[in-house]
XYZ file of C-alpha atoms in Angstrom:
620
model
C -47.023 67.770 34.733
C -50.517 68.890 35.446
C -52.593 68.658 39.083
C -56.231 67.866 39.677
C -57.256 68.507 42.919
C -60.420 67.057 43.463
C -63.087 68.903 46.205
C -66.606 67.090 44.181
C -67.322 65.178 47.304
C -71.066 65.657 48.596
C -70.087 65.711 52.516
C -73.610 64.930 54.148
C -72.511 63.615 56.935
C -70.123 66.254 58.158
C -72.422 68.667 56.734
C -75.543 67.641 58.109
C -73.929 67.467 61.561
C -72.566 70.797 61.221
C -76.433 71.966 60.381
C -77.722 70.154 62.890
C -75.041 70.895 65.750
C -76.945 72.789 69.160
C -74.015 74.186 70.614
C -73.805 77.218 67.900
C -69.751 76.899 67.374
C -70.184 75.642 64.073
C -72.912 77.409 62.952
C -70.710 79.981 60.687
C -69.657 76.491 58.881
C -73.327 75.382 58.276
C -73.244 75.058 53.909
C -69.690 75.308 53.584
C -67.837 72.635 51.660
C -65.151 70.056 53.546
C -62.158 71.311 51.277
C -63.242 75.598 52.795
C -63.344 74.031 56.296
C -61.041 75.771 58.738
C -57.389 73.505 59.025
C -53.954 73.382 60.441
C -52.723 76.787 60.994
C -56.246 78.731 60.581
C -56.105 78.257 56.874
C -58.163 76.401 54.649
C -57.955 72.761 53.897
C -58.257 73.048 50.616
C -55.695 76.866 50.739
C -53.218 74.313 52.002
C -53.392 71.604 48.830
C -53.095 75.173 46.527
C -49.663 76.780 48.213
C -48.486 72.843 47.914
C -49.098 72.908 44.505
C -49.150 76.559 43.542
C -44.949 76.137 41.794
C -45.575 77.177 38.234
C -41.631 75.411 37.834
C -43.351 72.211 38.856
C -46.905 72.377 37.338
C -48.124 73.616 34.099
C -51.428 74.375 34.866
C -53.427 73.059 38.086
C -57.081 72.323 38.055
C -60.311 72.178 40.753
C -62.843 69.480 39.892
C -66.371 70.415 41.864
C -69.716 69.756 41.659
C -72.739 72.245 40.324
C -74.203 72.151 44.576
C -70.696 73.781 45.760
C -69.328 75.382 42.672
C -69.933 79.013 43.540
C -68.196 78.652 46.991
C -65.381 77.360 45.021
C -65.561 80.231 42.306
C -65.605 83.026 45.279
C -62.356 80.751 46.827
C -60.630 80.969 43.248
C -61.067 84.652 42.740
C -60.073 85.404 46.352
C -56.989 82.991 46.252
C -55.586 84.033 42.692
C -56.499 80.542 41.053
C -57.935 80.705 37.933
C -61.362 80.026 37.776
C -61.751 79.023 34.034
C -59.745 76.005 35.562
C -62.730 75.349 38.324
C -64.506 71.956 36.117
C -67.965 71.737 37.423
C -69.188 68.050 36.991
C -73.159 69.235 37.140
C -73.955 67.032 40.079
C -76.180 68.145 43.183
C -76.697 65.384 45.694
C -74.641 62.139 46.744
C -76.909 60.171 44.537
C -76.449 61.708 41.715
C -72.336 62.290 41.909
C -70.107 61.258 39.136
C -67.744 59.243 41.481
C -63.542 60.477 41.569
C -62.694 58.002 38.544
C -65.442 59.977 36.952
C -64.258 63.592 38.086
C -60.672 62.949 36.844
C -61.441 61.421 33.303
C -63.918 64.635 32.892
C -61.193 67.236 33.589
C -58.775 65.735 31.203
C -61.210 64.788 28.266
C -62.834 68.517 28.801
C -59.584 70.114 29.070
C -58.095 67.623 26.096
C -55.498 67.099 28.660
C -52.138 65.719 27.710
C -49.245 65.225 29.925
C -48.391 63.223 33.164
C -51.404 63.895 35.408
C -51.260 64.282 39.433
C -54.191 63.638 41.035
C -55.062 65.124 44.883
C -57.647 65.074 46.918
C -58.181 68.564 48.158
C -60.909 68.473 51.103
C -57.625 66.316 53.183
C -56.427 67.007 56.391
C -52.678 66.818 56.419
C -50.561 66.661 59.582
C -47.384 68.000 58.027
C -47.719 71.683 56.540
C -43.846 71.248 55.456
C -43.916 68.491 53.156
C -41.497 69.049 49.835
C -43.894 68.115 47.220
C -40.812 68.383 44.402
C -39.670 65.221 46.406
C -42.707 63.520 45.083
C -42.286 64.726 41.404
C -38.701 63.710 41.384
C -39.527 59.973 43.043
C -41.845 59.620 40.173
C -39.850 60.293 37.293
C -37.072 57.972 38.449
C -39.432 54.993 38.245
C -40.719 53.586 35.307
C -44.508 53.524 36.332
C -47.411 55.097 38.208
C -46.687 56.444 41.904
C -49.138 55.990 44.805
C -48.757 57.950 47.971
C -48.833 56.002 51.302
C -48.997 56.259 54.962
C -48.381 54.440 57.956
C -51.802 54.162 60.002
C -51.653 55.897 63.352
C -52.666 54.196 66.243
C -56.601 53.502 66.585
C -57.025 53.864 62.292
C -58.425 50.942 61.635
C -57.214 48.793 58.045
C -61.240 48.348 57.097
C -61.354 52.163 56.530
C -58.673 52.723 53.736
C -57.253 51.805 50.880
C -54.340 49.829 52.016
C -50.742 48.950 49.924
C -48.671 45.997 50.190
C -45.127 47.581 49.123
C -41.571 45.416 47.978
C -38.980 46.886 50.244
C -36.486 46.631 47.996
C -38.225 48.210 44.325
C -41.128 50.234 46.537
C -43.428 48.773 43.552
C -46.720 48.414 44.994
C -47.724 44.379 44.876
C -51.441 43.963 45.771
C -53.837 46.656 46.593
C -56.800 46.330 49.127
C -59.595 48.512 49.166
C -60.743 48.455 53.172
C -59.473 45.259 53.365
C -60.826 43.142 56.922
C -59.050 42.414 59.853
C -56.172 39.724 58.609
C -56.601 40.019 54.866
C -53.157 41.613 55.444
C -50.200 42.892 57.406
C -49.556 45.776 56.172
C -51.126 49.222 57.365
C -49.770 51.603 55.147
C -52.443 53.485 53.963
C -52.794 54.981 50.431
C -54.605 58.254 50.043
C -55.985 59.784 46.884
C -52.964 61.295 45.918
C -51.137 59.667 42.569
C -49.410 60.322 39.618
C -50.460 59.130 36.890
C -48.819 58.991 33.829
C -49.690 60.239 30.251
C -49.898 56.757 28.371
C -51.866 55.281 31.799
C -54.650 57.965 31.405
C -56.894 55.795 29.037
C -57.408 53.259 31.611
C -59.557 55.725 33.375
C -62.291 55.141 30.206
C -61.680 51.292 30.246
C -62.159 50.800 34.222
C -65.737 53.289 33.707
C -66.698 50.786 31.684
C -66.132 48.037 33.852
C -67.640 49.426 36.215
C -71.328 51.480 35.377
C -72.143 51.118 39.120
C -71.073 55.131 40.598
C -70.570 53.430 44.109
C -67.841 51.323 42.378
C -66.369 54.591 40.568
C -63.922 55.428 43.319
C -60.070 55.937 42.985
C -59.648 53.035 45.288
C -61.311 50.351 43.440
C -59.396 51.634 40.042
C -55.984 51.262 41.916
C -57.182 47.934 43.000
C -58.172 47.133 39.564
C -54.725 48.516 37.832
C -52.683 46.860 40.083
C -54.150 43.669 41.019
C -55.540 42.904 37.382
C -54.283 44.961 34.826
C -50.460 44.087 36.424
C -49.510 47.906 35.946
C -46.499 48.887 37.446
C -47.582 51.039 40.234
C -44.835 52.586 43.127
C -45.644 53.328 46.521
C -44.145 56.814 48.403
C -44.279 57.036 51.681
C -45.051 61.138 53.560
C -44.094 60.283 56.277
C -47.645 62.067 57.949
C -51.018 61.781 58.769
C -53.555 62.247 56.599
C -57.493 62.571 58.128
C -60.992 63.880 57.117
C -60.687 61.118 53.936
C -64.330 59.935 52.772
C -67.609 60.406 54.710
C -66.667 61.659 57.917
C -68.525 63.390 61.133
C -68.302 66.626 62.946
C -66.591 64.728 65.857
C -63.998 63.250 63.747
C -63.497 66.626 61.702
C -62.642 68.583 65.264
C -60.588 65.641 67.192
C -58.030 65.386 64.036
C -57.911 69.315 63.655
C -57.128 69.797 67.343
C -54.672 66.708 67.140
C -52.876 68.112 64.130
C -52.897 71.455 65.163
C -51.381 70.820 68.846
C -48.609 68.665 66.720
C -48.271 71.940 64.992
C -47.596 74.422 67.528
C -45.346 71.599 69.633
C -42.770 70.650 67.008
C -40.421 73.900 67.012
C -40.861 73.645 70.947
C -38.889 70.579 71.954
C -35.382 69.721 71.308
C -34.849 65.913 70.464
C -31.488 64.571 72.092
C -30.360 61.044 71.563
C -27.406 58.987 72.777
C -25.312 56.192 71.385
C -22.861 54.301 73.527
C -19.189 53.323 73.210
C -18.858 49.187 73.026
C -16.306 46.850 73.446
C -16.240 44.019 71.689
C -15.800 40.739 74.236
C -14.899 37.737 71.009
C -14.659 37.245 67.815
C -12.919 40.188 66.631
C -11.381 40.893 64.546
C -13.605 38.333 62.377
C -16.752 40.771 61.740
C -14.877 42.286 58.787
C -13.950 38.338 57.806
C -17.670 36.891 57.487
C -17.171 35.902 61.252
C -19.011 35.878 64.427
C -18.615 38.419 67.592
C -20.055 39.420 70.928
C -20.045 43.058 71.438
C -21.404 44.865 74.490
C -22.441 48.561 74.785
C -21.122 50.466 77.587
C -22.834 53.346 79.843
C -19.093 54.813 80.687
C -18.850 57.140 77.712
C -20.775 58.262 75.171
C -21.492 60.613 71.792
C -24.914 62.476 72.158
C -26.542 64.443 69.537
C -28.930 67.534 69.664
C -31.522 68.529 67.330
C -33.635 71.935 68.012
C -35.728 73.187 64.545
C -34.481 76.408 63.423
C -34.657 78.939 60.437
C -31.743 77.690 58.852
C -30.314 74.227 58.672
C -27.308 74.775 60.740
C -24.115 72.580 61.900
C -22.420 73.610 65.410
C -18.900 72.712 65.575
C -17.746 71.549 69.165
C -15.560 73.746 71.199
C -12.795 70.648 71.747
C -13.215 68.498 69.279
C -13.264 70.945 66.185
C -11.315 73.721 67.499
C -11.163 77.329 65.266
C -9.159 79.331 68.069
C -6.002 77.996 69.297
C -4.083 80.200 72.381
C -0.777 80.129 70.174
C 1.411 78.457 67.255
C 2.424 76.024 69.638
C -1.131 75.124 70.880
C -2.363 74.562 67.599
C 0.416 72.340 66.635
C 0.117 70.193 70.136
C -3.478 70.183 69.619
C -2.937 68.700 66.208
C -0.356 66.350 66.470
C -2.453 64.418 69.605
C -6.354 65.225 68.182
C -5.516 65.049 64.311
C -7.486 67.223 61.917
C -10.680 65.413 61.963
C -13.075 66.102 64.455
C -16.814 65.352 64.625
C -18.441 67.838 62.750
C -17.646 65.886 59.396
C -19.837 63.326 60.853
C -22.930 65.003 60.994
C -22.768 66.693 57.847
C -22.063 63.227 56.341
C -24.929 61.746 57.920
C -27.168 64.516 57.322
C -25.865 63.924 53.577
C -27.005 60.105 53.649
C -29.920 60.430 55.130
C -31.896 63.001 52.444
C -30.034 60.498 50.047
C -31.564 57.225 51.472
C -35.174 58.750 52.250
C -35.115 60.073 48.207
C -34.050 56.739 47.215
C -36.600 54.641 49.530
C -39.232 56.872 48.467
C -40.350 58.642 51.814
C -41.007 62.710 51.274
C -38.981 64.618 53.890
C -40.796 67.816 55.049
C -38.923 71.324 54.899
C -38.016 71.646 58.137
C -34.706 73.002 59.011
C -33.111 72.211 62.319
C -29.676 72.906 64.403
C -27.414 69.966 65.129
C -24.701 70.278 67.925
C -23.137 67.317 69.645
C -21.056 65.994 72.853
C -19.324 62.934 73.365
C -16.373 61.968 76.016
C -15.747 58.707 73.977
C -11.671 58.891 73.911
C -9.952 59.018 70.632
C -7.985 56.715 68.748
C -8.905 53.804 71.344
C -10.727 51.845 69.273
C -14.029 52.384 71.319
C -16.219 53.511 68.239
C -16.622 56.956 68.768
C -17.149 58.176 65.640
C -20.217 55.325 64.601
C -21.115 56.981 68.416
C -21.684 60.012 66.688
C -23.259 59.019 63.246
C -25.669 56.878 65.895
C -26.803 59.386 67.480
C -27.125 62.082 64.948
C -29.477 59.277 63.064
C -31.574 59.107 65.504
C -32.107 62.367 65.495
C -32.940 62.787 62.632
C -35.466 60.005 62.489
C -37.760 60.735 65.229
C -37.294 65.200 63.531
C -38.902 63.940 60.392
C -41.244 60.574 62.098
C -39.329 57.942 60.146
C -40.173 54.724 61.565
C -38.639 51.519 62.182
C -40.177 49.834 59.650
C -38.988 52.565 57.451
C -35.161 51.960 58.651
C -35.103 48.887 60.514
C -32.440 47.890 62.521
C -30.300 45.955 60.354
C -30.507 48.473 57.138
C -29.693 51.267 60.531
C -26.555 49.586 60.925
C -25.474 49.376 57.009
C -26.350 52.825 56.761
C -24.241 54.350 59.333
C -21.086 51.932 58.168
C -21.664 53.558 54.690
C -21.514 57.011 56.177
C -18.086 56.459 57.316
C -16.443 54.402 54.841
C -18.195 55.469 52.163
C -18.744 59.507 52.413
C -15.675 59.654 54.630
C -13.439 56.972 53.818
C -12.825 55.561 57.255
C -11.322 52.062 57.582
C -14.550 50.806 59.930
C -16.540 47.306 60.339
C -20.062 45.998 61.302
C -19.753 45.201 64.436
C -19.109 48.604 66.423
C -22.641 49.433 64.089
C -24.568 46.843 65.372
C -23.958 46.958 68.581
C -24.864 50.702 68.825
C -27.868 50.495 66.771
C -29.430 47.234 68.956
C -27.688 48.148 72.314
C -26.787 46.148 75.232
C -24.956 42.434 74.569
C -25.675 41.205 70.826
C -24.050 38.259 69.397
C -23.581 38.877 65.354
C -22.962 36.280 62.695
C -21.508 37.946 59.849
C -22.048 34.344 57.468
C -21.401 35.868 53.847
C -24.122 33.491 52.287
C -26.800 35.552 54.901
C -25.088 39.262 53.985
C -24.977 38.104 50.457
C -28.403 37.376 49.825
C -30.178 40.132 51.917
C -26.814 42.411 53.144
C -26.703 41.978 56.600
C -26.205 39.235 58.878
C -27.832 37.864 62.117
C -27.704 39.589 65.326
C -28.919 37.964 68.378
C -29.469 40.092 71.880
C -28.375 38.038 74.834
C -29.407 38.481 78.739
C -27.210 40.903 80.659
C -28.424 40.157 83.812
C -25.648 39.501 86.557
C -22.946 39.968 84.156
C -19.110 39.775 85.846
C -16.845 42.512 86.549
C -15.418 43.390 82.959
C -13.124 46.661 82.999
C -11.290 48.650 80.613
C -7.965 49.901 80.211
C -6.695 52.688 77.351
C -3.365 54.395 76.509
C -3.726 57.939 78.401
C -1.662 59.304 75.124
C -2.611 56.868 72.266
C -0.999 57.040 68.948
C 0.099 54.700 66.202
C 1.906 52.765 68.834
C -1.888 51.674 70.122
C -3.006 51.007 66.224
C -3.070 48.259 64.641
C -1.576 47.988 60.684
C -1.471 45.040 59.112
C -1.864 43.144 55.698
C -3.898 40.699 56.780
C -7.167 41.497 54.853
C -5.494 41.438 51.866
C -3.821 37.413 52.972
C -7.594 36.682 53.693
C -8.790 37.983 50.051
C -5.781 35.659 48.685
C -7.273 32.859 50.445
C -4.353 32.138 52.857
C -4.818 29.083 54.698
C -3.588 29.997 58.173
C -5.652 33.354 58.321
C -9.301 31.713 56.800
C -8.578 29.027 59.380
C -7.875 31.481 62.230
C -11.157 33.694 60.969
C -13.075 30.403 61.956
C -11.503 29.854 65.297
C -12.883 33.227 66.026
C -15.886 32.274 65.110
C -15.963 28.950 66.723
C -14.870 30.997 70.036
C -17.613 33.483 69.895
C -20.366 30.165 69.772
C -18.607 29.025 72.813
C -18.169 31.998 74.810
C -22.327 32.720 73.352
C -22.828 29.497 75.335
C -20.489 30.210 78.339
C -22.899 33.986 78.965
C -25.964 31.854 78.755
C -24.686 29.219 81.544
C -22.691 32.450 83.451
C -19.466 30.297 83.221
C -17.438 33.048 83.729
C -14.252 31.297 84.355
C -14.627 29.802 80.680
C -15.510 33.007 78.987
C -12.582 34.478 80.876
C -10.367 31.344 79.287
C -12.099 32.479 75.551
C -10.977 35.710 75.959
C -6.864 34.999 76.823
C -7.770 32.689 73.573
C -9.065 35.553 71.576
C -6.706 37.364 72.077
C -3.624 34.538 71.581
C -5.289 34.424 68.166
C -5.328 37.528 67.169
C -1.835 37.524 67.861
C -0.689 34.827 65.876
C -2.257 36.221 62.767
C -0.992 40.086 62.863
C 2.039 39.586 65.043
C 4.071 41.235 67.815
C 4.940 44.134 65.627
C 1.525 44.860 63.770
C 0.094 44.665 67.400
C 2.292 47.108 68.276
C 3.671 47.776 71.691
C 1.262 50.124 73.787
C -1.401 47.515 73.205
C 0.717 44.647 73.896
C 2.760 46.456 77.080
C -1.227 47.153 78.474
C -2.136 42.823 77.782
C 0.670 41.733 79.422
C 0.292 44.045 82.835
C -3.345 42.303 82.937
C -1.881 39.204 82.961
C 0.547 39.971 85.884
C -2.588 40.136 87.948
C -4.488 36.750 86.285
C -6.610 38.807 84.662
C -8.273 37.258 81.521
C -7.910 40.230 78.497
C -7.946 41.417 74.838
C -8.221 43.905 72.648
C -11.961 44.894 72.302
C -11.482 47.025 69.100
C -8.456 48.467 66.346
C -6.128 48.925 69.016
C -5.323 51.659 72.259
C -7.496 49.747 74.602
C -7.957 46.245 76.409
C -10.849 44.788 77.999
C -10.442 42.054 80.913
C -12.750 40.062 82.665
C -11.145 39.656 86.717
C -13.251 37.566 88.673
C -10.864 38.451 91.751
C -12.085 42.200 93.512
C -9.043 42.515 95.280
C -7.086 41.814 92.207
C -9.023 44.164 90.522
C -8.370 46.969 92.854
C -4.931 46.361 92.749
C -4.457 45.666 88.732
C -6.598 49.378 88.339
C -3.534 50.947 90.455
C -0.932 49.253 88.599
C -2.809 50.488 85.400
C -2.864 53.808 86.608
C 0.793 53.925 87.283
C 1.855 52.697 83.838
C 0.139 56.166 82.544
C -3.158 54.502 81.062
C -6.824 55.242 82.032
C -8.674 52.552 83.947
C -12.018 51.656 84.641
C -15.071 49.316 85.816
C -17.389 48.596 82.955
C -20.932 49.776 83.404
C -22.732 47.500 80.596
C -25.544 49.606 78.936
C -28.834 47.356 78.917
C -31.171 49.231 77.131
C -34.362 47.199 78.520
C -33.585 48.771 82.213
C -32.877 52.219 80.922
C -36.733 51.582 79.207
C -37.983 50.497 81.928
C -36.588 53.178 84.672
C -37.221 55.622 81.701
């Protein structure tokens, strides 16, 4: 692979501003290319690009493309910066009217050079936000696909579309579909913004000689047009990669735009190793329908404020994983401590969680195409979610952690939406850690608050995920919870009745459509607050449930904790795998007395607090 960076640009604007400027700051600057311009950090732009790119392992030889105006400032910058200056290509130009254009620049370096290999193309007078990015990232994206790659960006707020190039991208194959150069307002959606910064590949190289003589106009010569041309006409294939950065000082630009973006990026700079990101994720209970998410069936699940899993992330040297003091204990007090410890906690603890997600999440950004930066950071994390209870504590933790993680490196929502968020933290667990684990708890935890799901295998056949509804939480009843105070197997639930449902078994694909058929109802009772009838869905939930797995798969904990509930007419069910029961008591001094009786029979009792993320936004 060989790298043009390209620094022929005649900057008139910027420079004549710079000239012209009465203040006297700038007047050290006044003749001095865009690409030798101070940047982030107090080095140059273009000293930047060159470290990037300056890997002998990736590159086999890397080459400056200038014009005859600036090519002695260049010269001085290649003998000062250990670049070899028989690779500084002057194209002979001296004014704006008289430049080659980029298309121009490129072809010249490779037919001068007799270049012949994969070619990647940079412009070096950019502005970059992130000094960290992995540029081997980008290298590796593009051999895995069998065409050119593009690099994108998504537009910060006030970039308007009309002033870049701008990509319409297939989410699932990240080929590039349509091109726009500085399309209007409306022509499209889409404002991720591509940059010159490509790969181009040794066959594609001709093209450059075909589109220049399409195109004798210079003004039409530019990289953006070509792409335009190559994608939209020619039908290349062309793949988009997303840094996800900023990228600023791209075309003819001023002396106020030059300092605003250099202040903005260098005050992102000196901020980032500053602030800690912590993120929660809630336990949830899951009010009907379940069992039936992992059935192609419908639930209502509700996130709850009463415990939780959070997840810190400070930057650091190293990339670092803290084990927690309880839940992944090193030290023991004795024999006997450690074997107590083990026999109630297991061997498992959290810390497998965060590695796994960590693991995942360089795996999906690779295979989605987005360039992580090398940052390292420390992750450490709390949670008081019981064990064992069924309350989704460990999707709590691979939550959390992922957010984390998204806002360290800026991946948006439209890189990981919601839906794909929830996939990808079921995958960590079943998939890197082999835990038995469903949708629902997922979904819940990624959307927050009440959210009805329909799990309809046409919907997660065709696009892999199903349809998840929010629903109002205002003046919800008094739901509480209940859990074993010492769960074990007797609070788990075993059964066989996945593989009954695989064979097609009448009574259970009937019973997985009750549930559904329940959850629609009790979707309709929340809307109308019937609580009385929800409370009646529930006791049928649960009567269900119990006719498909039985007495003994139930086991006796949760079954001993449903019928004390129903001493006090207290609608209930099981809201997850088992160790816990959730009731809905529309009596208070029922309630009161029902939480005593609870107490008594050695389980841990409480008053819901639902979690509705829109109040904790808006008090936020």
């Amino acid at each position: 692979m060989i790298c043009i960076l390209l620094v022929a640009g005649h900057g008139t604007v910027l420079e004549t501003q710079i000239k012209n400027d009465g203040t006297g700051l700038y007047a050290h600057l006044t003749g001095v290319p865009k690409a030798l311009l101070p940047g982030v950090g107090g080095k140059k732009i273009l000293d930047f690009w060159w470290e990037t790119v300056n890997t002998r392992q990736l590159f086999s030889e890397v080459y400056l493309v200038t014009n005859a105006d600036k090519y002695k400032h260049y010269e001085r910058w290649a003998t000062a910066n250990d670049f070899p200056v028989e690779n500084v290509v002057n194209d002979g130009s001296t004014t704006l009217e008289g430049r080659l254009g980029a298309v121009a620049d490129v072809e010249l370096a490779i037919r001068s050079r007799k270049l012949e290999d994969d070619v990647m193309v940079i412009a070096g007078d950019m502005l970059c936000a992130d000094q960290n990015f992995d540029i081997a990232q980008v290298l590796r994206f593009f051999r895995s696909k069998s065409g050119e790659l593009a690099i994108y960006y998504e537009l910060e707020e006030g970039e308007k579309i009309s002033s870049r190039g701008i990509v319409e991208v297939c989410p699932d194959t990240h080929r590039i579909t349509r091109f726009l150069e500085k399309p209007q307002e409306g022509e499209t959606t889409s404002r991720l913004a591509s940059v010159v910064f490509y790969c181009l590949r040794k066959s594609t190289l001709p093209y450059l000689s075909s589109f220049m003589s399409l195109q004798p106009d210079v003004k039409d010569r530019t990289l953006g047009k070509f792409w335009e041309w190559l994608i939209n006409e020619e039908k290349l294939p062309v793949f988009g990669m997303k840094l996800p950065t900023g990228f600023q000082l791209i075309g003819q630009v001023g002396l106020s735009d030059y300092t605003k973006w250099l202040a903005l990026y260098s005050a992102k700079q000196q901020e980032t190793p500053a602030k800690p990101i912590t993120c929660r994720s809630y336990a949830r209970v899951g009010l009907m329908g379940n069992p039936s998410d992992g059935f192609n069936g419908k639930t209502i699940a509700m996130s709850i404020s009463n415990f939780w899993a959070e997840v810190t992330l400070v930057e650091s040297q190293t990339l670092c994983l803290l084990p927690h003091p309880l839940n992944d204990p090193t030290e023991f007090g004795s024999l006997q401590d450690l074997y107590r410890i083990s026999r109630k906690e297991g061997y498992l603890g959290g810390l497998r969680l965060l590695q796994a997600t960590c693991k995942k999440f360089y795996q999906f950004c690779s295979k989605q195409g987005i360039a992580l930066s090398k940052q390292n950071f420390t992750l450490k994390y709390d949670t008081n979610i019981p064990r064992q209870v069924g309350l989704a504590g460990s999707s709590a933790i691979v939550s959390a952690t992922l957010k984390c993680l998204m806002k360290f490196y800026n991946i948006t929502e439209n890189d990981l939406p919601k839906p794909v968020r929830a996939n990808f933290i079921l995958n960590v667990e079943t998939d890197e850690l082999f835990i038995t684990a469903g949708l629902q708890d997922r979904v819940v935890q990624v959307y927050e608050g009440l959210v009805y799901m329909d799990f309809n295998k046409q919907l997660m056949d065709e696009r892999g995920y199903g349809e998840y509804i929010p629903l109002d939480m205002s003046n919800l009843p008094p739901f509480w919870l209940a859990y074993l105070g010492d769960p074990s197997d007797s609070g788990r639930i075993h059964s066989n009745v996945r593989q009954r449902w695989l064979n097609g078994e009448t009574e259970v694909v009937e019973a997985m459509r009750t549930f559904a058929d329940l959850t629609d109802q009790a979707r309709v009772a929340l809307q109308c607050k019937d609580w009385v009838r929800l409370a009646q869905l529930m006791d049928e939930n649960f009567e269900l449930r119990r006719s498909v797995y039985t007495d003994e798969c139930l086991g006796p904990g949760n079954l001993k904790m449903v019928q004390l509930a129903r001493q006090f007419g207290s609608a209930v069910k099981l809201p997850g795998s088992g160790g816990a029961v959730v009731g809905l008591c529309l009596d208070p001094d029922r309630l009161v007395a029902m939480k005593r009786a609870f107490q008594e029979a050695g389980c841990v009792f409480c008053v819901i607090a639902p979690y509705d993320p829109s109040v904790s936004k808006i008090q936020g």
